[in-house]
Short mmCIF file of C-alpha atoms and ligand atoms in Angstrom, two decimals:
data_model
loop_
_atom_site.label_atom_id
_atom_site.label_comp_id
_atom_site.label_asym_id
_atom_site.label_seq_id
_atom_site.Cartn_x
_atom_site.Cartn_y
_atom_site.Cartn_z
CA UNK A 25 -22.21 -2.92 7.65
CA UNK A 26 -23.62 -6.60 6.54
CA UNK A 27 -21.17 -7.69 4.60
CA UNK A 28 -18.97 -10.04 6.13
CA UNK A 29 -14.71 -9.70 5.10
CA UNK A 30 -12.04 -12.48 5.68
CA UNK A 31 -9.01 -10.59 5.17
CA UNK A 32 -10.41 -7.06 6.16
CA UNK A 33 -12.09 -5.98 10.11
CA UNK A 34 -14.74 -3.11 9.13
CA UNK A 35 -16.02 -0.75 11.72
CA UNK A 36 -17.31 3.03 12.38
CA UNK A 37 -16.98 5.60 14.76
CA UNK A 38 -19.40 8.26 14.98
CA UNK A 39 -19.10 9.77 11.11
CA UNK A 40 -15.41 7.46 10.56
CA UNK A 41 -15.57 4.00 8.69
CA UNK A 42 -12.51 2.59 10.23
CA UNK A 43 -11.35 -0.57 8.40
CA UNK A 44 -8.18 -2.50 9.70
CA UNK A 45 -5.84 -5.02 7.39
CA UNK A 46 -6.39 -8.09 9.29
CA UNK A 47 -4.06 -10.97 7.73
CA UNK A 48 -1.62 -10.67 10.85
CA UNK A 49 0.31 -14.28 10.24
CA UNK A 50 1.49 -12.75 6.73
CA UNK A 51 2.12 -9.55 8.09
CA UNK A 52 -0.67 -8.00 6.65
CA UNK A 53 0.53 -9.51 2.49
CA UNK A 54 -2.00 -8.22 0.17
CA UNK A 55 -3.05 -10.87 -2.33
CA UNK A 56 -6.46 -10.23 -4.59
CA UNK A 57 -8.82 -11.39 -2.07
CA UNK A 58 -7.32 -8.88 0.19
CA UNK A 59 -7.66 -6.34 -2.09
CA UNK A 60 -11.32 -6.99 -3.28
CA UNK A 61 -12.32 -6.58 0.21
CA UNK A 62 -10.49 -3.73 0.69
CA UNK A 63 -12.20 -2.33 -3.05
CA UNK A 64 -15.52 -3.04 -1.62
CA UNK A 65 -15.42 -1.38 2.04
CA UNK A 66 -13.87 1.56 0.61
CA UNK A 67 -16.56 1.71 -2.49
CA UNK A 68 -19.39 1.19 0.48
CA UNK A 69 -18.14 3.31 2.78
CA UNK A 70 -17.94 6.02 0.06
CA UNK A 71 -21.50 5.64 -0.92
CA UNK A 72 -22.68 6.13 3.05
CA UNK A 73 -23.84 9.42 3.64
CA UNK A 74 -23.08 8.77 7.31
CA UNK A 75 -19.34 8.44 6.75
CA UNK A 76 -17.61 11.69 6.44
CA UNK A 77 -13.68 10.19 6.55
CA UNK A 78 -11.79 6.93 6.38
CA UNK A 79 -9.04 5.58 8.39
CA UNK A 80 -6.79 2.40 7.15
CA UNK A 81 -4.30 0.73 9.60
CA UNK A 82 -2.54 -2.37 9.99
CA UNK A 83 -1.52 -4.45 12.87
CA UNK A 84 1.36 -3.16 15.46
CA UNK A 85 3.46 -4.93 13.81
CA UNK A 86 2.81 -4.27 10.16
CA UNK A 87 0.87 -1.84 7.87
CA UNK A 88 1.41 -4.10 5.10
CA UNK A 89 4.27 -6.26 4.21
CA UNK A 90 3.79 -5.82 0.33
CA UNK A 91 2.16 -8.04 -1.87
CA UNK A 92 1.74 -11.59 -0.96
CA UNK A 93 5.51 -13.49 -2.51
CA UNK A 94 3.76 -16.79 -2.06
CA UNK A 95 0.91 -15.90 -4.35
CA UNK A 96 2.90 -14.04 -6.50
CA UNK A 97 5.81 -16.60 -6.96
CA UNK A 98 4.30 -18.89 -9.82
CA UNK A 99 3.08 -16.32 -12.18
CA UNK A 100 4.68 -15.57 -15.45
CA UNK A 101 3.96 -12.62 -17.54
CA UNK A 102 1.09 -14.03 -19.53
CA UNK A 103 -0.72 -14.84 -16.18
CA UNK A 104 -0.16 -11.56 -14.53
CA UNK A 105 -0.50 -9.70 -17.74
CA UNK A 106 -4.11 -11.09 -19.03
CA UNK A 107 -5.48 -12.10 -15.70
CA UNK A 108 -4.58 -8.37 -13.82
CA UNK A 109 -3.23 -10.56 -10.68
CA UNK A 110 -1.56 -8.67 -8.13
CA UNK A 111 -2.62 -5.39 -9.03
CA UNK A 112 -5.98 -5.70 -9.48
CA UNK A 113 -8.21 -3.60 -7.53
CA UNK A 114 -6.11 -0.92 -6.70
CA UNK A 115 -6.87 1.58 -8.76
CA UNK A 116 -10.13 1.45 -6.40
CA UNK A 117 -8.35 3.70 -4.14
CA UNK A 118 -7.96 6.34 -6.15
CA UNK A 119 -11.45 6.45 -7.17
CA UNK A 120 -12.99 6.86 -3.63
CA UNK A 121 -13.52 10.62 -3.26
CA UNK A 122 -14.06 10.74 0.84
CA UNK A 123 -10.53 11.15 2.79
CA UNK A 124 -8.59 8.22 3.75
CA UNK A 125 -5.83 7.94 5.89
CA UNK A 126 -3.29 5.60 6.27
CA UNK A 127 -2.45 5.00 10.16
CA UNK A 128 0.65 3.06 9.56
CA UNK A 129 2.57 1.11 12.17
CA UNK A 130 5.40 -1.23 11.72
CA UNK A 131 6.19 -2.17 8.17
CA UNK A 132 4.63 -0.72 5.42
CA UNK A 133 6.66 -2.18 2.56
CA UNK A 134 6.59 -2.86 -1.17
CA UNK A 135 2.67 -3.10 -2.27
CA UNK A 136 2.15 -1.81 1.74
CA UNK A 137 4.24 1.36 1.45
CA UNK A 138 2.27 1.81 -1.92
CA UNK A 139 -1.34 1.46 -0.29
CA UNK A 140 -0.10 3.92 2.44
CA UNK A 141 0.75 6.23 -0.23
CA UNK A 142 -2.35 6.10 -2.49
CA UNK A 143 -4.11 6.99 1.36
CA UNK A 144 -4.69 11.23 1.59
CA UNK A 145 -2.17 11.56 4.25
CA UNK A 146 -0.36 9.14 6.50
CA UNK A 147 -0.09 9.65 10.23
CA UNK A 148 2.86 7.17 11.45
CA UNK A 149 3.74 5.48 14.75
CA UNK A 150 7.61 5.75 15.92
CA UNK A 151 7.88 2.52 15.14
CA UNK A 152 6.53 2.51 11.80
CA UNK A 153 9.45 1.44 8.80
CA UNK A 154 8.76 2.62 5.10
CA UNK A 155 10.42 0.77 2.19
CA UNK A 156 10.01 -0.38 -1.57
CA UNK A 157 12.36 -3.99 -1.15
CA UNK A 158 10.84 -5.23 -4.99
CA UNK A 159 14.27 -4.77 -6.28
CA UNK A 160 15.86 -7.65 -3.59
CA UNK A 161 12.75 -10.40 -5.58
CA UNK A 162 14.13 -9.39 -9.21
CA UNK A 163 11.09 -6.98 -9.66
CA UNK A 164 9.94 -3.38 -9.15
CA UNK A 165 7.29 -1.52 -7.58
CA UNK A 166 3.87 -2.03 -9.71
CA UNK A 167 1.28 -0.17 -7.36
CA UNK A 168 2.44 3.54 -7.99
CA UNK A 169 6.09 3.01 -5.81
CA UNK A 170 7.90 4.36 -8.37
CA UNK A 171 5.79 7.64 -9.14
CA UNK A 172 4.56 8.32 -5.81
CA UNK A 173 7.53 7.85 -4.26
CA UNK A 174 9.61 10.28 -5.93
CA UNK A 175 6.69 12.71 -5.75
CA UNK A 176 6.43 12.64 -1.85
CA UNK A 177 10.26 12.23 -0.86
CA UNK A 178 12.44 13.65 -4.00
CA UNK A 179 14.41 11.81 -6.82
CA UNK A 180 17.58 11.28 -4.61
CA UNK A 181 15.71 9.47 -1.55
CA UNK A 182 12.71 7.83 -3.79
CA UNK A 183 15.83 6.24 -6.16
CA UNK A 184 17.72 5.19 -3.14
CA UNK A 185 15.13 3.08 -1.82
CA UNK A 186 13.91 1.83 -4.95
CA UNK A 187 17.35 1.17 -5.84
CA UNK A 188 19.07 -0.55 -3.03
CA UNK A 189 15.52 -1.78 -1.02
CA UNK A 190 16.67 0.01 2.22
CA UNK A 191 14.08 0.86 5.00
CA UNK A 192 13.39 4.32 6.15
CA UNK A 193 12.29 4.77 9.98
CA UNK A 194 9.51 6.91 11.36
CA UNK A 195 11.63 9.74 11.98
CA UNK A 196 12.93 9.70 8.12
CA UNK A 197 9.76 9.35 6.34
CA UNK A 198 8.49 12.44 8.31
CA UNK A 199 11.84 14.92 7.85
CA UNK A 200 11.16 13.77 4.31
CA UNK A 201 7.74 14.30 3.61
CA UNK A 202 6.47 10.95 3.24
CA UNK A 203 4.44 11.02 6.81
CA UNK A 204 2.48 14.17 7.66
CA UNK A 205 3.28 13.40 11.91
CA UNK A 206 4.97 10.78 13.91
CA UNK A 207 3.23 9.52 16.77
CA UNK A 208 3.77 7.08 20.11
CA UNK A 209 3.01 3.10 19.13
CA UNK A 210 -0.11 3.72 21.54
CA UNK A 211 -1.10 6.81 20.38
CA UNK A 212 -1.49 6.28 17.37
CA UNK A 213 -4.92 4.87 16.59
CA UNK A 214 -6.66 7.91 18.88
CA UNK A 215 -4.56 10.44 16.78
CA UNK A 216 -5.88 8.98 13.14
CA UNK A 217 -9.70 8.59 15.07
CA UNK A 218 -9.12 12.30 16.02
CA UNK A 219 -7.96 13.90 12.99
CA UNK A 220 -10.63 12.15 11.16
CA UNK A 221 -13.42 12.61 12.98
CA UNK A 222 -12.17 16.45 12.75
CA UNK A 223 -12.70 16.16 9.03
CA UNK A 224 -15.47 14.16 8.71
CA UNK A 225 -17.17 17.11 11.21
CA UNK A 226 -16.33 19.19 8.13
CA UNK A 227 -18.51 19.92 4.93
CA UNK A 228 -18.53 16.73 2.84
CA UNK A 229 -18.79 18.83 -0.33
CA UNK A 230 -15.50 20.98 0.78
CA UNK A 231 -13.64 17.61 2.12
CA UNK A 232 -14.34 16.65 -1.16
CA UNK A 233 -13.07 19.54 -2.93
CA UNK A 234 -9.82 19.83 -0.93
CA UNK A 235 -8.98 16.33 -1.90
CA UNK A 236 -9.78 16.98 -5.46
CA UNK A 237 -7.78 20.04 -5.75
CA UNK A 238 -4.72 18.65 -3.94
CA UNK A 239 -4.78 15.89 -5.95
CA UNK A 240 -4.60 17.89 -9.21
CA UNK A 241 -1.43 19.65 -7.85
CA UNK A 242 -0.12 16.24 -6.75
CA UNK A 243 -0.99 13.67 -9.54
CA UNK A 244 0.27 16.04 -12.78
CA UNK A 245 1.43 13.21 -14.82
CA UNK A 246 0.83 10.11 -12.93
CA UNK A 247 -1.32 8.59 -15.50
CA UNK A 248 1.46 8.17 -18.18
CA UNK A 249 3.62 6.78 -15.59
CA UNK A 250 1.82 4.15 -14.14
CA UNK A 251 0.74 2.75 -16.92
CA UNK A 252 4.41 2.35 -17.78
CA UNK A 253 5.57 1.17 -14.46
CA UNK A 254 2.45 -2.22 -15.01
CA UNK A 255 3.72 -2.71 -18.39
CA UNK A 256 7.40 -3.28 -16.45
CA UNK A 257 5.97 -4.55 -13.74
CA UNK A 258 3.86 -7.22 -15.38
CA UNK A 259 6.97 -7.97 -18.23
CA UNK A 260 9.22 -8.57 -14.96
CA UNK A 261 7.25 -12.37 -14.36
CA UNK A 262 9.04 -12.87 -17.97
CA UNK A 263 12.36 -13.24 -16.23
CA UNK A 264 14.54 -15.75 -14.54
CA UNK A 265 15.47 -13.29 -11.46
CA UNK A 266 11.91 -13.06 -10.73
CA UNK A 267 11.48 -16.88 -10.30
CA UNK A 268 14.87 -16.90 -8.23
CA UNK A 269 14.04 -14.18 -5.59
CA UNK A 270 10.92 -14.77 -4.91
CA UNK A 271 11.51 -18.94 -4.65
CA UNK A 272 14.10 -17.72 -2.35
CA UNK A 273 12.33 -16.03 -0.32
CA UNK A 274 9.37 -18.85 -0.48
CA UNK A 275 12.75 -21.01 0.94
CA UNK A 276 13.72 -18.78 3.18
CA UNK A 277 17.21 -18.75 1.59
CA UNK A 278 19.56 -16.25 -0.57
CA UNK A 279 18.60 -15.20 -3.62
CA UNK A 280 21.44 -16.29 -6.68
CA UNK A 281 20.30 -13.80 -9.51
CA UNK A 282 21.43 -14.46 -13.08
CA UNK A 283 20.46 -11.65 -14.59
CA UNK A 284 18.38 -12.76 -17.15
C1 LIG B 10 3.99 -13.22 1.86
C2 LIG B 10 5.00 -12.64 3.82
C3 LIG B 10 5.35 -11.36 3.30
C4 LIG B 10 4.93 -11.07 1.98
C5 LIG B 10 6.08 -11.51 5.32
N1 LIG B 10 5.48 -12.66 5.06
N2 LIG B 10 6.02 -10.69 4.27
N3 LIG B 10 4.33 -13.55 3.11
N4 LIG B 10 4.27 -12.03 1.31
N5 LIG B 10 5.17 -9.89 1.42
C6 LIG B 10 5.33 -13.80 5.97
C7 LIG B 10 6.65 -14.53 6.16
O1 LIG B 10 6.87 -15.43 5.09
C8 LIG B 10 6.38 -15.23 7.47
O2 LIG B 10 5.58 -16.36 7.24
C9 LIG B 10 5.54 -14.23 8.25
O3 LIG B 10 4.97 -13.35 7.27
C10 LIG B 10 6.36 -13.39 9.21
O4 LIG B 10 7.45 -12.82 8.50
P1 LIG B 10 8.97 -12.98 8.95
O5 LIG B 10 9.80 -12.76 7.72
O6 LIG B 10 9.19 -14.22 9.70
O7 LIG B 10 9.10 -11.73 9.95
P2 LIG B 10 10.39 -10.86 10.28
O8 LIG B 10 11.59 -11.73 10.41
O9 LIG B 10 10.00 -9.97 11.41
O10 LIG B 10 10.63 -9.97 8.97
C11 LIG B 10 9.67 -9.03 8.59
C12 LIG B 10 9.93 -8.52 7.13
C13 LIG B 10 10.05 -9.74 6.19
C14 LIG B 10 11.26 -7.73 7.12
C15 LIG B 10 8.81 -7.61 6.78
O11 LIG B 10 8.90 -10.58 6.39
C16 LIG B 10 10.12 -9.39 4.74
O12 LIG B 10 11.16 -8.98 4.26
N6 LIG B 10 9.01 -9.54 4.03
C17 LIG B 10 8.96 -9.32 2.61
C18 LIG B 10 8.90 -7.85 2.33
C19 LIG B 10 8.85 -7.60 0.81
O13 LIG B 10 9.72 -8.03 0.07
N7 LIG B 10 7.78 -6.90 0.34
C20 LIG B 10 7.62 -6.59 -1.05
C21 LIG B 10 6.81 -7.68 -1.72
S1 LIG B 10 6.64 -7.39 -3.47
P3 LIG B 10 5.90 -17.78 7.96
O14 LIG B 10 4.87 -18.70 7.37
O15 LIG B 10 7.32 -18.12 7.62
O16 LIG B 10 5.69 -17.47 9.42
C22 LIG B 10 5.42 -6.25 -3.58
C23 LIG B 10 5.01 -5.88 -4.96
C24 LIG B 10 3.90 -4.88 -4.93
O17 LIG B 10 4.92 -5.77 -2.62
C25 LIG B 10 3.02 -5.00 -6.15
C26 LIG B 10 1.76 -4.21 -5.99
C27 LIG B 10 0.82 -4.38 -7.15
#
């Protein structure tokens, strides 16, 4: 592939495009140049005929961290709402019709727990943690968190999280549904390569079905609610708490939310 990334390594194996987060300082924080790299690779490597399956990982360390606080932290509502900051691009996920999986290790949290999700299937290393921690900045989850969520691991564990922003280990996210398999730290990248050079061995046409069809079983209503989780999402840069936590965390320092 020509095109040279900054946020994003790009590479394939045999019939796998294999693309790797690659902002390893900030733990892998997705801000919009981040995700329009991430937009394009996927759109290309959907268009190559040679590329039968995807694979997405992270560093050792972290999947993805979540959205990027510093970026976010300035933004009120009018910016976020008019300019489609922070969530634009990815709803390019769920137009790529090839597999992807998410090979997640460390944290995948927030926006990262989110792009793991909108992935086909997510293999996860033992050390991998899951988590949606939006609540702890004075917002929500605004990249599907809140639908997908409750769709892979229940109400009662999808509302806990959300709720009180605590992690879930390796070993929870699988007895739950969220992971398909856990897999040893070193193992992991060989185990995604493997299963996805199995599929991309496969008819394209069928892949392509399959993923369609459990899609439709999966996705039922999604639409209505995602477009009512951005509405909250985006009115949530309207508030004072939103300024608060993520400042805080910007200082490195407790959050003192006024509810308002
Ligand atoms: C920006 C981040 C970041 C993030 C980590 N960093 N997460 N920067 N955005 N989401 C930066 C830290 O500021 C720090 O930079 C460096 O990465 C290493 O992180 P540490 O905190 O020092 O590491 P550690 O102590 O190991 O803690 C790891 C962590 C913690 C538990 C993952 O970093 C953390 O809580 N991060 C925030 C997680 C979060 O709230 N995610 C949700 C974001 S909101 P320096 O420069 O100090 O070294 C979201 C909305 C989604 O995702 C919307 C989608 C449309």
């Amino acid at each position: 592939m020509s095109q040279t990334y900054l946020n994003i390594l790009v590479r394939t194996e045999g019939r796998v495009g294999l693309i790797t987060l690659n902002r390893p300082k900030q733990l892998n924080a997705l801000n919009d140049a981040l995700m329009d790299e991430l937009g394009a690779a996927l759109k290309a490597f959907d268009a190559d005929a040679d590329i039968g399956c995807i694979v997405l990982t992270g560093s050792e360390k972290a999947f993805a961290a979540g959205a990027d606080i510093g970026a976010m932290a300035q933004y009120s509502f009018a910016d976020v709402y008019k300019g489609d900051y922070i969530t634009r691009n990815w709803e390019t996920m769920r137009s790529i019709r090839k597999p992807i999986i998410a090979a997640v290790s460390g944290f995948a949290l927030g926006g990262g727990c989110e792009l793991a999700m909108m992935c086909d299937f997510i293999i996860a290393a033992d050390n991998a943690k899951f988590g949606q921690p939006e609540i702890k900045l004075g917002i929500i989850p605004g990249a599907g968190g809140t639908q997908r969520l409750p769709r892979a691991v229940g109400k009662s564990k999808a509302m806990e999280l959300v709720l009180t922003g605590r992690m879930m280990d390796a070993a929870e996210a699988e007895r739950a549904g969220l992971a398909s398999r856990v897999v040893p730290l070193d193992k992991l990248q060989d185990e995604a390569l493997a299963a996805a050079l199995t599929i991309a061995g496969y008819s394209q046409i069928a892949v392509m079905a399959a993923k369609e069809a459990v899609n439709k079983a999966f996705e039922g209503t999604l639409a209505d609610g995602m477009a009512f989780e951005r509405r909250l999402f985006h009115a949530l840069f309207a508030t004072a708490d939103q300024k608060e936590g993520m400042a805080a965390f910007v200082e490195k320092r407790p959050a003192q939310f006024k509810h308002q």
